[in-house]
PDB file of C-alpha atoms in Angstrom:
ATOM      1  CA  MET A   1      71.276 -50.166  44.041  1.00  0.00           C
ATOM      2  CA  ALA A   2      69.691 -53.444  45.153  1.00  0.00           C
ATOM      3  CA  SER A   3      66.179 -52.060  44.615  1.00  0.00           C
ATOM      4  CA  THR A   4      66.829 -51.824  40.856  1.00  0.00           C
ATOM      5  CA  LEU A   5      67.797 -55.471  40.466  1.00  0.00           C
ATOM      6  CA  PRO A   6      64.297 -56.817  39.625  1.00  0.00           C
ATOM      7  CA  LEU A   7      64.148 -54.415  36.676  1.00  0.00           C
ATOM      8  CA  ARG A   8      67.209 -56.116  35.206  1.00  0.00           C
ATOM      9  CA  ALA A   9      65.013 -59.166  34.640  1.00  0.00           C
ATOM     10  CA  LEU A  10      62.757 -57.244  32.242  1.00  0.00           C
ATOM     11  CA  THR A  11      63.081 -58.555  28.703  1.00  0.00           C
ATOM     12  CA  LEU A  12      62.775 -56.770  25.395  1.00  0.00           C
ATOM     13  CA  ARG A  13      59.956 -59.152  24.494  1.00  0.00           C
ATOM     14  CA  GLN A  14      57.950 -58.044  27.539  1.00  0.00           C
ATOM     15  CA  LEU A  15      58.478 -54.411  26.575  1.00  0.00           C
ATOM     16  CA  GLN A  16      57.348 -55.176  23.015  1.00  0.00           C
ATOM     17  CA  CYS A  17      54.239 -56.918  24.355  1.00  0.00           C
ATOM     18  CA  PHE A  18      53.332 -53.922  26.493  1.00  0.00           C
ATOM     19  CA  SER A  19      53.933 -51.422  23.669  1.00  0.00           C
ATOM     20  CA  VAL A  20      51.902 -53.374  21.099  1.00  0.00           C
ATOM     21  CA  LEU A  21      49.072 -54.084  23.563  1.00  0.00           C
ATOM     22  CA  VAL A  22      48.644 -50.390  24.330  1.00  0.00           C
ATOM     23  CA  GLU A  23      48.776 -49.513  20.617  1.00  0.00           C
ATOM     24  CA  GLU A  24      46.173 -52.140  19.665  1.00  0.00           C
ATOM     25  CA  GLY A  25      44.020 -51.605  22.765  1.00  0.00           C
ATOM     26  CA  GLN A  26      42.865 -55.222  22.815  1.00  0.00           C
ATOM     27  CA  PHE A  27      44.510 -58.505  23.797  1.00  0.00           C
ATOM     28  CA  GLY A  28      43.301 -60.485  20.786  1.00  0.00           C
ATOM     29  CA  ARG A  29      44.615 -58.064  18.146  1.00  0.00           C
ATOM     30  CA  ALA A  30      47.880 -57.534  20.008  1.00  0.00           C
ATOM     31  CA  ALA A  31      48.464 -61.299  20.394  1.00  0.00           C
ATOM     32  CA  ARG A  32      47.891 -61.866  16.672  1.00  0.00           C
ATOM     33  CA  ARG A  33      50.289 -59.079  15.773  1.00  0.00           C
ATOM     34  CA  LEU A  34      52.926 -60.520  18.125  1.00  0.00           C
ATOM     35  CA  SER A  35      52.281 -64.085  16.882  1.00  0.00           C
ATOM     36  CA  ILE A  36      51.640 -65.393  20.401  1.00  0.00           C
ATOM     37  CA  THR A  37      48.587 -66.647  22.301  1.00  0.00           C
ATOM     38  CA  GLN A  38      46.432 -64.358  24.459  1.00  0.00           C
ATOM     39  CA  PRO A  39      47.400 -66.232  27.665  1.00  0.00           C
ATOM     40  CA  ALA A  40      51.085 -65.780  26.784  1.00  0.00           C
ATOM     41  CA  LEU A  41      50.543 -62.050  26.231  1.00  0.00           C
ATOM     42  CA  SER A  42      48.598 -61.711  29.477  1.00  0.00           C
ATOM     43  CA  ASN A  43      51.342 -63.544  31.346  1.00  0.00           C
ATOM     44  CA  ALA A  44      54.036 -61.263  29.861  1.00  0.00           C
ATOM     45  CA  ILE A  45      52.178 -58.185  31.112  1.00  0.00           C
ATOM     46  CA  LYS A  46      51.649 -59.713  34.569  1.00  0.00           C
ATOM     47  CA  GLN A  47      55.338 -60.609  34.820  1.00  0.00           C
ATOM     48  CA  MET A  48      56.276 -57.059  33.809  1.00  0.00           C
ATOM     49  CA  GLU A  49      53.954 -55.594  36.464  1.00  0.00           C
ATOM     50  CA  LYS A  50      55.397 -57.970  39.072  1.00  0.00           C
ATOM     51  CA  LEU A  51      58.965 -56.952  38.273  1.00  0.00           C
ATOM     52  CA  LEU A  52      58.048 -53.256  38.364  1.00  0.00           C
ATOM     53  CA  GLY A  53      55.941 -53.615  41.484  1.00  0.00           C
ATOM     54  CA  ALA A  54      53.157 -51.494  39.965  1.00  0.00           C
ATOM     55  CA  GLU A  55      49.986 -51.915  37.945  1.00  0.00           C
ATOM     56  CA  LEU A  56      50.397 -50.682  34.369  1.00  0.00           C
ATOM     57  CA  LEU A  57      46.898 -51.255  32.981  1.00  0.00           C
ATOM     58  CA  THR A  58      43.349 -51.346  34.243  1.00  0.00           C
ATOM     59  CA  ARG A  59      41.342 -54.016  32.482  1.00  0.00           C
ATOM     60  CA  SER A  60      37.623 -54.261  31.820  1.00  0.00           C
ATOM     61  CA  THR A  61      35.485 -56.318  29.466  1.00  0.00           C
ATOM     62  CA  HIS A  62      35.617 -53.794  26.656  1.00  0.00           C
ATOM     63  CA  ARG A  63      38.691 -51.629  27.157  1.00  0.00           C
ATOM     64  CA  LEU A  64      42.186 -51.229  28.523  1.00  0.00           C
ATOM     65  CA  ALA A  65      43.395 -48.046  30.164  1.00  0.00           C
ATOM     66  CA  LEU A  66      46.856 -46.988  31.266  1.00  0.00           C
ATOM     67  CA  THR A  67      47.423 -46.203  34.918  1.00  0.00           C
ATOM     68  CA  PRO A  68      49.459 -43.040  35.628  1.00  0.00           C
ATOM     69  CA  VAL A  69      52.516 -45.238  36.223  1.00  0.00           C
ATOM     70  CA  GLY A  70      51.726 -47.152  33.015  1.00  0.00           C
ATOM     71  CA  ALA A  71      51.679 -43.936  30.994  1.00  0.00           C
ATOM     72  CA  GLU A  72      55.142 -42.992  32.276  1.00  0.00           C
ATOM     73  CA  VAL A  73      56.515 -46.489  31.651  1.00  0.00           C
ATOM     74  CA  LEU A  74      55.032 -46.529  28.124  1.00  0.00           C
ATOM     75  CA  ALA A  75      57.043 -43.485  27.036  1.00  0.00           C
ATOM     76  CA  ARG A  76      60.289 -45.202  28.011  1.00  0.00           C
ATOM     77  CA  THR A  77      59.133 -48.543  26.636  1.00  0.00           C
ATOM     78  CA  ASP A  78      58.326 -47.073  23.219  1.00  0.00           C
ATOM     79  CA  TYR A  79      61.740 -45.426  23.118  1.00  0.00           C
ATOM     80  CA  LEU A  80      63.544 -48.684  23.913  1.00  0.00           C
ATOM     81  CA  VAL A  81      61.486 -50.725  21.450  1.00  0.00           C
ATOM     82  CA  ASN A  82      61.834 -48.160  18.657  1.00  0.00           C
ATOM     83  CA  THR A  83      65.564 -47.700  19.109  1.00  0.00           C
ATOM     84  CA  PHE A  84      66.096 -51.463  19.200  1.00  0.00           C
ATOM     85  CA  GLU A  85      64.192 -51.903  15.911  1.00  0.00           C
ATOM     86  CA  VAL A  86      66.076 -49.013  14.337  1.00  0.00           C
ATOM     87  CA  ALA A  87      69.404 -50.403  15.539  1.00  0.00           C
ATOM     88  CA  LEU A  88      68.602 -53.804  14.005  1.00  0.00           C
ATOM     89  CA  ARG A  89      67.828 -52.151  10.660  1.00  0.00           C
ATOM     90  CA  ASP A  90      71.082 -50.197  10.941  1.00  0.00           C
ATOM     91  CA  ILE A  91      73.049 -53.387  11.538  1.00  0.00           C
ATOM     92  CA  GLU A  92      71.319 -55.082   8.613  1.00  0.00           C
ATOM     93  CA  SER A  93      72.069 -52.115   6.334  1.00  0.00           C
ATOM     94  CA  THR A  94      75.707 -52.025   7.428  1.00  0.00           C
ATOM     95  CA  VAL A  95      76.244 -55.780   7.053  1.00  0.00           C
ATOM     96  CA  GLN A  96      74.381 -56.215   3.762  1.00  0.00           C
ATOM     97  CA  ARG A  97      75.272 -52.960   2.011  1.00  0.00           C
ATOM     98  CA  GLY A  98      78.144 -51.546   4.048  1.00  0.00           C
ATOM     99  CA  ARG A  99      76.250 -48.284   4.550  1.00  0.00           C
ATOM    100  CA  ALA A 100      75.240 -46.189   7.541  1.00  0.00           C
ATOM    101  CA  PHE A 101      71.632 -44.996   7.772  1.00  0.00           C
ATOM    102  CA  VAL A 102      70.436 -41.597   9.064  1.00  0.00           C
ATOM    103  CA  ARG A 103      66.790 -40.642   9.640  1.00  0.00           C
ATOM    104  CA  ILE A 104      66.082 -36.942   9.209  1.00  0.00           C
ATOM    105  CA  GLY A 105      62.898 -35.045  10.087  1.00  0.00           C
ATOM    106  CA  VAL A 106      62.142 -31.620   8.630  1.00  0.00           C
ATOM    107  CA  ILE A 107      59.250 -29.191   8.564  1.00  0.00           C
ATOM    108  CA  PRO A 108      58.154 -28.684   4.932  1.00  0.00           C
ATOM    109  CA  SER A 109      58.944 -24.965   4.904  1.00  0.00           C
ATOM    110  CA  ALA A 110      62.606 -25.636   5.776  1.00  0.00           C
ATOM    111  CA  SER A 111      63.010 -28.622   3.463  1.00  0.00           C
ATOM    112  CA  ALA A 112      64.780 -26.700   0.665  1.00  0.00           C
ATOM    113  CA  ARG A 113      67.483 -25.390   2.994  1.00  0.00           C
ATOM    114  CA  VAL A 114      67.936 -28.711   4.752  1.00  0.00           C
ATOM    115  CA  ALA A 115      68.077 -30.680   1.494  1.00  0.00           C
ATOM    116  CA  ALA A 116      70.720 -28.312   0.106  1.00  0.00           C
ATOM    117  CA  ALA A 117      72.780 -28.671   3.287  1.00  0.00           C
ATOM    118  CA  VAL A 118      72.523 -32.474   3.196  1.00  0.00           C
ATOM    119  CA  ALA A 119      73.528 -32.475  -0.481  1.00  0.00           C
ATOM    120  CA  ALA A 120      76.639 -30.483   0.427  1.00  0.00           C
ATOM    121  CA  PHE A 121      77.330 -32.975   3.229  1.00  0.00           C
ATOM    122  CA  VAL A 122      77.085 -35.900   0.787  1.00  0.00           C
ATOM    123  CA  GLY A 123      79.482 -34.145  -1.557  1.00  0.00           C
ATOM    124  CA  GLY A 124      81.923 -33.349   1.229  1.00  0.00           C
ATOM    125  CA  ASP A 125      82.370 -34.789   4.709  1.00  0.00           C
ATOM    126  CA  ALA A 126      79.779 -37.589   4.676  1.00  0.00           C
ATOM    127  CA  PRO A 127      80.956 -41.135   5.470  1.00  0.00           C
ATOM    128  CA  HIS A 128      81.131 -43.284   2.342  1.00  0.00           C
ATOM    129  CA  GLY A 129      77.787 -44.685   1.198  1.00  0.00           C
ATOM    130  CA  VAL A 130      75.623 -43.099   3.908  1.00  0.00           C
ATOM    131  CA  GLU A 131      71.884 -43.369   3.199  1.00  0.00           C
ATOM    132  CA  PHE A 132      69.064 -41.125   4.386  1.00  0.00           C
ATOM    133  CA  ALA A 133      65.402 -41.563   5.241  1.00  0.00           C
ATOM    134  CA  TRP A 134      63.335 -38.374   5.110  1.00  0.00           C
ATOM    135  CA  ARG A 135      60.277 -37.514   7.166  1.00  0.00           C
ATOM    136  CA  ASP A 136      58.393 -34.254   6.570  1.00  0.00           C
ATOM    137  CA  ALA A 137      55.749 -33.405   9.147  1.00  0.00           C
ATOM    138  CA  PRO A 138      54.594 -30.643  11.515  1.00  0.00           C
ATOM    139  CA  SER A 139      56.999 -29.787  14.313  1.00  0.00           C
ATOM    140  CA  ASN A 140      55.031 -31.467  17.100  1.00  0.00           C
ATOM    141  CA  ALA A 141      55.115 -34.794  15.233  1.00  0.00           C
ATOM    142  CA  LEU A 142      58.840 -34.477  14.522  1.00  0.00           C
ATOM    143  CA  LEU A 143      59.679 -33.700  18.153  1.00  0.00           C
ATOM    144  CA  ALA A 144      57.692 -36.722  19.324  1.00  0.00           C
ATOM    145  CA  GLU A 145      59.476 -38.989  16.836  1.00  0.00           C
ATOM    146  CA  VAL A 146      62.907 -37.751  17.889  1.00  0.00           C
ATOM    147  CA  ARG A 147      61.989 -38.434  21.533  1.00  0.00           C
ATOM    148  CA  SER A 148      60.781 -41.948  20.686  1.00  0.00           C
ATOM    149  CA  GLY A 149      63.944 -42.793  18.748  1.00  0.00           C
ATOM    150  CA  GLN A 150      62.234 -43.022  15.344  1.00  0.00           C
ATOM    151  CA  LEU A 151      64.282 -40.088  14.031  1.00  0.00           C
ATOM    152  CA  ASP A 152      67.956 -39.340  14.621  1.00  0.00           C
ATOM    153  CA  LEU A 153      67.500 -35.587  14.291  1.00  0.00           C
ATOM    154  CA  ALA A 154      65.009 -33.017  13.074  1.00  0.00           C
ATOM    155  CA  VAL A 155      64.829 -29.406  11.953  1.00  0.00           C
ATOM    156  CA  ALA A 156      61.667 -27.967  13.484  1.00  0.00           C
ATOM    157  CA  ALA A 157      59.960 -24.691  14.417  1.00  0.00           C
ATOM    158  CA  ILE A 158      59.281 -24.010  18.088  1.00  0.00           C
ATOM    159  CA  THR A 159      57.760 -21.354  20.286  1.00  0.00           C
ATOM    160  CA  GLU A 160      58.727 -23.057  23.583  1.00  0.00           C
ATOM    161  CA  PRO A 161      61.871 -25.042  24.465  1.00  0.00           C
ATOM    162  CA  PRO A 162      61.286 -28.760  23.774  1.00  0.00           C
ATOM    163  CA  GLY A 163      61.815 -30.761  26.955  1.00  0.00           C
ATOM    164  CA  GLY A 164      64.152 -33.731  26.951  1.00  0.00           C
ATOM    165  CA  LEU A 165      65.979 -32.848  23.719  1.00  0.00           C
ATOM    166  CA  VAL A 166      69.184 -31.107  22.755  1.00  0.00           C
ATOM    167  CA  CYS A 167      68.018 -27.950  20.976  1.00  0.00           C
ATOM    168  CA  ILE A 168      70.333 -25.841  18.810  1.00  0.00           C
ATOM    169  CA  ASP A 169      69.094 -22.517  17.448  1.00  0.00           C
ATOM    170  CA  LEU A 170      69.714 -22.236  13.714  1.00  0.00           C
ATOM    171  CA  PHE A 171      67.903 -19.065  12.646  1.00  0.00           C
ATOM    172  CA  ARG A 172      64.727 -17.031  13.126  1.00  0.00           C
ATOM    173  CA  ASP A 173      61.815 -17.058  10.711  1.00  0.00           C
ATOM    174  CA  PRO A 174      59.654 -13.895  10.861  1.00  0.00           C
ATOM    175  CA  LEU A 175      55.979 -13.656  10.016  1.00  0.00           C
ATOM    176  CA  VAL A 176      55.287 -11.790   6.775  1.00  0.00           C
ATOM    177  CA  LEU A 177      52.290 -10.672   4.776  1.00  0.00           C
ATOM    178  CA  VAL A 178      51.404 -11.909   1.313  1.00  0.00           C
ATOM    179  CA  ALA A 179      49.326  -9.369  -0.625  1.00  0.00           C
ATOM    180  CA  ARG A 180      48.104  -8.673  -4.123  1.00  0.00           C
ATOM    181  CA  ARG A 181      50.499  -6.426  -6.012  1.00  0.00           C
ATOM    182  CA  ASP A 182      47.743  -3.803  -6.394  1.00  0.00           C
ATOM    183  CA  HIS A 183      46.956  -3.706  -2.654  1.00  0.00           C
ATOM    184  CA  PRO A 184      47.754  -0.328  -0.990  1.00  0.00           C
ATOM    185  CA  LEU A 185      50.142  -2.017   1.437  1.00  0.00           C
ATOM    186  CA  ALA A 186      52.231  -3.252  -1.489  1.00  0.00           C
ATOM    187  CA  ALA A 187      52.971   0.336  -2.489  1.00  0.00           C
ATOM    188  CA  ALA A 188      53.933   1.130   1.117  1.00  0.00           C
ATOM    189  CA  GLY A 189      56.426  -1.736   1.107  1.00  0.00           C
ATOM    190  CA  GLY A 190      55.266  -3.209   4.398  1.00  0.00           C
ATOM    191  CA  ALA A 191      52.859  -2.855   7.298  1.00  0.00           C
ATOM    192  CA  ASP A 192      52.511  -2.998  11.057  1.00  0.00           C
ATOM    193  CA  TRP A 193      49.809  -4.827  13.004  1.00  0.00           C
ATOM    194  CA  GLU A 194      47.693  -1.721  13.539  1.00  0.00           C
ATOM    195  CA  ALA A 195      47.661  -1.049   9.781  1.00  0.00           C
ATOM    196  CA  ILE A 196      46.103  -4.446   9.093  1.00  0.00           C
ATOM    197  CA  GLY A 197      43.568  -4.212  11.915  1.00  0.00           C
ATOM    198  CA  GLY A 198      40.666  -3.878   9.490  1.00  0.00           C
ATOM    199  CA  GLU A 199      41.862  -6.516   7.030  1.00  0.00           C
ATOM    200  CA  ARG A 200      40.636 -10.093   6.751  1.00  0.00           C
ATOM    201  CA  LEU A 201      43.604 -12.445   7.122  1.00  0.00           C
ATOM    202  CA  VAL A 202      44.202 -16.012   6.021  1.00  0.00           C
ATOM    203  CA  LEU A 203      46.673 -18.179   7.936  1.00  0.00           C
ATOM    204  CA  PHE A 204      47.548 -21.803   8.569  1.00  0.00           C
ATOM    205  CA  GLU A 205      45.243 -23.634  10.944  1.00  0.00           C
ATOM    206  CA  SER A 206      47.993 -25.748  12.522  1.00  0.00           C
ATOM    207  CA  GLY A 207      51.709 -25.727  13.238  1.00  0.00           C
ATOM    208  CA  SER A 208      53.206 -22.662  14.919  1.00  0.00           C
ATOM    209  CA  MET A 209      50.799 -20.116  13.420  1.00  0.00           C
ATOM    210  CA  PRO A 210      48.066 -20.235  16.107  1.00  0.00           C
ATOM    211  CA  ALA A 211      50.675 -19.693  18.843  1.00  0.00           C
ATOM    212  CA  LEU A 212      52.371 -16.866  16.937  1.00  0.00           C
ATOM    213  CA  GLY A 213      49.590 -15.046  15.125  1.00  0.00           C
ATOM    214  CA  ASP A 214      46.588 -15.274  17.434  1.00  0.00           C
ATOM    215  CA  PRO A 215      48.084 -13.362  20.399  1.00  0.00           C
ATOM    216  CA  ALA A 216      49.156 -10.504  18.123  1.00  0.00           C
ATOM    217  CA  ARG A 217      45.713 -10.429  16.514  1.00  0.00           C
ATOM    218  CA  ALA A 218      44.117 -10.185  19.954  1.00  0.00           C
ATOM    219  CA  GLN A 219      46.509  -7.443  21.088  1.00  0.00           C
ATOM    220  CA  PHE A 220      45.747  -5.227  18.110  1.00  0.00           C
ATOM    221  CA  ALA A 221      41.996  -5.892  17.995  1.00  0.00           C
ATOM    222  CA  GLN A 222      42.047  -7.602  14.632  1.00  0.00           C
ATOM    223  CA  GLY A 223      38.530  -7.269  13.224  1.00  0.00           C
ATOM    224  CA  SER A 224      37.248 -10.206  11.222  1.00  0.00           C
ATOM    225  CA  GLU A 225      37.970 -13.789  12.218  1.00  0.00           C
ATOM    226  CA  PRO A 226      40.673 -15.029   9.835  1.00  0.00           C
ATOM    227  CA  TYR A 227      40.294 -17.794   7.307  1.00  0.00           C
ATOM    228  CA  ARG A 228      42.242 -20.841   8.420  1.00  0.00           C
ATOM    229  CA  VAL A 229      43.628 -23.219   5.807  1.00  0.00           C
ATOM    230  CA  GLY A 230      45.893 -26.245   5.650  1.00  0.00           C
ATOM    231  CA  TYR A 231      47.984 -25.573   2.531  1.00  0.00           C
ATOM    232  CA  SER A 232      49.916 -22.672   1.050  1.00  0.00           C
ATOM    233  CA  GLU A 233      48.226 -23.150  -2.345  1.00  0.00           C
ATOM    234  CA  THR A 234      44.864 -22.341  -0.761  1.00  0.00           C
ATOM    235  CA  LEU A 235      46.300 -19.381   1.120  1.00  0.00           C
ATOM    236  CA  TYR A 236      47.753 -17.925  -2.071  1.00  0.00           C
ATOM    237  CA  ALA A 237      44.497 -18.493  -3.941  1.00  0.00           C
ATOM    238  CA  LEU A 238      42.504 -16.504  -1.374  1.00  0.00           C
ATOM    239  CA  VAL A 239      45.026 -13.663  -1.501  1.00  0.00           C
ATOM    240  CA  ARG A 240      45.093 -13.709  -5.290  1.00  0.00           C
ATOM    241  CA  GLY A 241      41.313 -13.485  -5.352  1.00  0.00           C
ATOM    242  CA  GLY A 242      41.354 -10.400  -3.139  1.00  0.00           C
ATOM    243  CA  LEU A 243      39.588 -12.215  -0.298  1.00  0.00           C
ATOM    244  CA  ALA A 244      42.302 -11.821   2.350  1.00  0.00           C
ATOM    245  CA  LEU A 245      45.876 -10.920   3.197  1.00  0.00           C
ATOM    246  CA  GLY A 246      48.118 -13.921   3.831  1.00  0.00           C
ATOM    247  CA  LEU A 247      49.930 -14.191   7.163  1.00  0.00           C
ATOM    248  CA  MET A 248      52.655 -16.832   7.191  1.00  0.00           C
ATOM    249  CA  PRO A 249      56.294 -17.536   8.113  1.00  0.00           C
ATOM    250  CA  ARG A 250      58.749 -16.145   5.574  1.00  0.00           C
ATOM    251  CA  LEU A 251      60.267 -19.566   4.850  1.00  0.00           C
ATOM    252  CA  TYR A 252      57.047 -20.632   3.139  1.00  0.00           C
ATOM    253  CA  THR A 253      57.386 -17.810   0.618  1.00  0.00           C
ATOM    254  CA  SER A 254      60.879 -18.796  -0.581  1.00  0.00           C
ATOM    255  CA  SER A 255      59.422 -20.752  -3.501  1.00  0.00           C
ATOM    256  CA  LEU A 256      56.650 -18.259  -4.309  1.00  0.00           C
ATOM    257  CA  ARG A 257      56.876 -17.237  -7.966  1.00  0.00           C
ATOM    258  CA  ASP A 258      53.732 -15.257  -8.731  1.00  0.00           C
ATOM    259  CA  ASP A 259      53.667 -11.887 -10.480  1.00  0.00           C
ATOM    260  CA  GLU A 260      50.299 -11.085  -8.868  1.00  0.00           C
ATOM    261  CA  LEU A 261      51.558 -11.438  -5.295  1.00  0.00           C
ATOM    262  CA  VAL A 262      54.182  -9.689  -3.153  1.00  0.00           C
ATOM    263  CA  VAL A 263      55.743 -10.565   0.201  1.00  0.00           C
ATOM    264  CA  LEU A 264      55.803  -7.710   2.716  1.00  0.00           C
ATOM    265  CA  PRO A 265      57.573  -7.328   6.078  1.00  0.00           C
ATOM    266  CA  LEU A 266      55.299  -7.116   9.116  1.00  0.00           C
ATOM    267  CA  THR A 267      56.571  -5.013  12.012  1.00  0.00           C
ATOM    268  CA  ARG A 268      55.647  -3.450  15.343  1.00  0.00           C
ATOM    269  CA  PRO A 269      55.951  -6.003  16.704  1.00  0.00           C
ATOM    270  CA  GLY A 270      58.054  -8.230  14.487  1.00  0.00           C
ATOM    271  CA  ILE A 271      57.125 -11.792  15.376  1.00  0.00           C
ATOM    272  CA  GLU A 272      59.446 -14.718  14.687  1.00  0.00           C
ATOM    273  CA  ARG A 273      59.503 -18.440  15.172  1.00  0.00           C
ATOM    274  CA  ARG A 274      62.679 -20.288  16.154  1.00  0.00           C
ATOM    275  CA  ILE A 275      64.043 -22.823  13.680  1.00  0.00           C
ATOM    276  CA  VAL A 276      66.036 -25.382  15.622  1.00  0.00           C
ATOM    277  CA  LEU A 277      67.980 -28.596  15.224  1.00  0.00           C
ATOM    278  CA  VAL A 278      66.927 -31.200  17.795  1.00  0.00           C
ATOM    279  CA  TYR A 279      68.186 -34.624  18.792  1.00  0.00           C
ATOM    280  CA  LEU A 280      68.283 -36.831  21.864  1.00  0.00           C
ATOM    281  CA  PRO A 281      71.000 -36.229  24.462  1.00  0.00           C
ATOM    282  CA  GLY A 282      73.577 -38.932  25.000  1.00  0.00           C
ATOM    283  CA  PRO A 283      75.514 -41.061  22.526  1.00  0.00           C
ATOM    284  CA  MET A 284      74.374 -40.945  18.904  1.00  0.00           C
ATOM    285  CA  ARG A 285      73.440 -44.136  17.096  1.00  0.00           C
ATOM    286  CA  ASN A 286      76.154 -43.870  14.451  1.00  0.00           C
ATOM    287  CA  VAL A 287      79.060 -41.725  13.325  1.00  0.00           C
ATOM    288  CA  ALA A 288      77.171 -40.477  10.257  1.00  0.00           C
ATOM    289  CA  SER A 289      74.464 -38.898  12.449  1.00  0.00           C
ATOM    290  CA  GLN A 290      77.098 -37.111  14.528  1.00  0.00           C
ATOM    291  CA  ALA A 291      78.837 -35.803  11.408  1.00  0.00           C
ATOM    292  CA  LEU A 292      75.572 -34.600   9.857  1.00  0.00           C
ATOM    293  CA  ILE A 293      74.563 -32.734  13.008  1.00  0.00           C
ATOM    294  CA  ALA A 294      77.908 -30.931  13.050  1.00  0.00           C
ATOM    295  CA  HIS A 295      77.513 -30.049   9.366  1.00  0.00           C
ATOM    296  CA  LEU A 296      73.928 -28.760   9.736  1.00  0.00           C
ATOM    297  CA  ARG A 297      74.872 -26.588  12.702  1.00  0.00           C
ATOM    298  CA  GLU A 298      77.298 -24.714  10.481  1.00  0.00           C
ATOM    299  CA  ALA A 299      75.538 -24.851   7.117  1.00  0.00           C
ATOM    300  CA  LEU A 300      72.052 -23.773   8.198  1.00  0.00           C
ATOM    301  CA  VAL A 301      73.284 -20.938  10.406  1.00  0.00           C
ATOM    302  CA  ALA A 302      75.472 -19.728   7.532  1.00  0.00           C
ATOM    303  CA  THR A 303      72.613 -19.755   4.994  1.00  0.00           C
ATOM    304  CA  ALA A 304      70.487 -17.637   7.344  1.00  0.00           C
ATOM    305  CA  ALA A 305      73.194 -15.028   7.840  1.00  0.00           C
TER     306      ALA A 305
END
């Protein structure tokens, strides 16, 4: 126990100095942002290293680099700094407006379901006057922001269990095909991977699609290299023009209203991504976050049934 005592002398200001210095990458910019002098910033970092008994940064004329220990310390430092800033804003919101604040992350394809569930929460069990901040982003960004304390919870798509987070399975989201209505597969009502072996596909270049679609393509000797796009509008345009078949998670097609296109099941094998609710273990920041998590666990599983 005695060996941990020096760490008790670490201050929030020192942690803020370290976090901002790494983010800015240069003492001058970091000092200006922190409204302190460069010698004061340098001294804060030296004091932090002394208390930890380890070097956090290597310094040269032109650059700063994290040591391996520094990289590990930074992850915890960012979490502490972020949660402190968020807690201050929560206190301000509660004192000035008498309202709790919940920060929600969601992948765009699940936003309709999550928004409907939150609306039902507001109309039912939500604490009086609760406010929400919304963040839509790819899953990897959402998971990182939950870990750092910037988000209270997130609904994300995963292919591997996310380390360090509570992860609750909500439902599965299978890959489907989007085809022109006059395509032969549309008349068949669906397809398997062998049936599309000679077809040019179009799929999303990021998110869970590379991890889900590429192994199946390799297994079934998919011919042409697929088109890779960033937005569903582009994917639909290529399918509509007869240039490719669309391969995407079914959730994305929930708002598709196009008489020229049809959504088809893709089987043998059926490939799914996991849609999960994630949050940090341990005590939640406020009662409203706890209540919303309980509501989403029920509401989003029920809508998928």
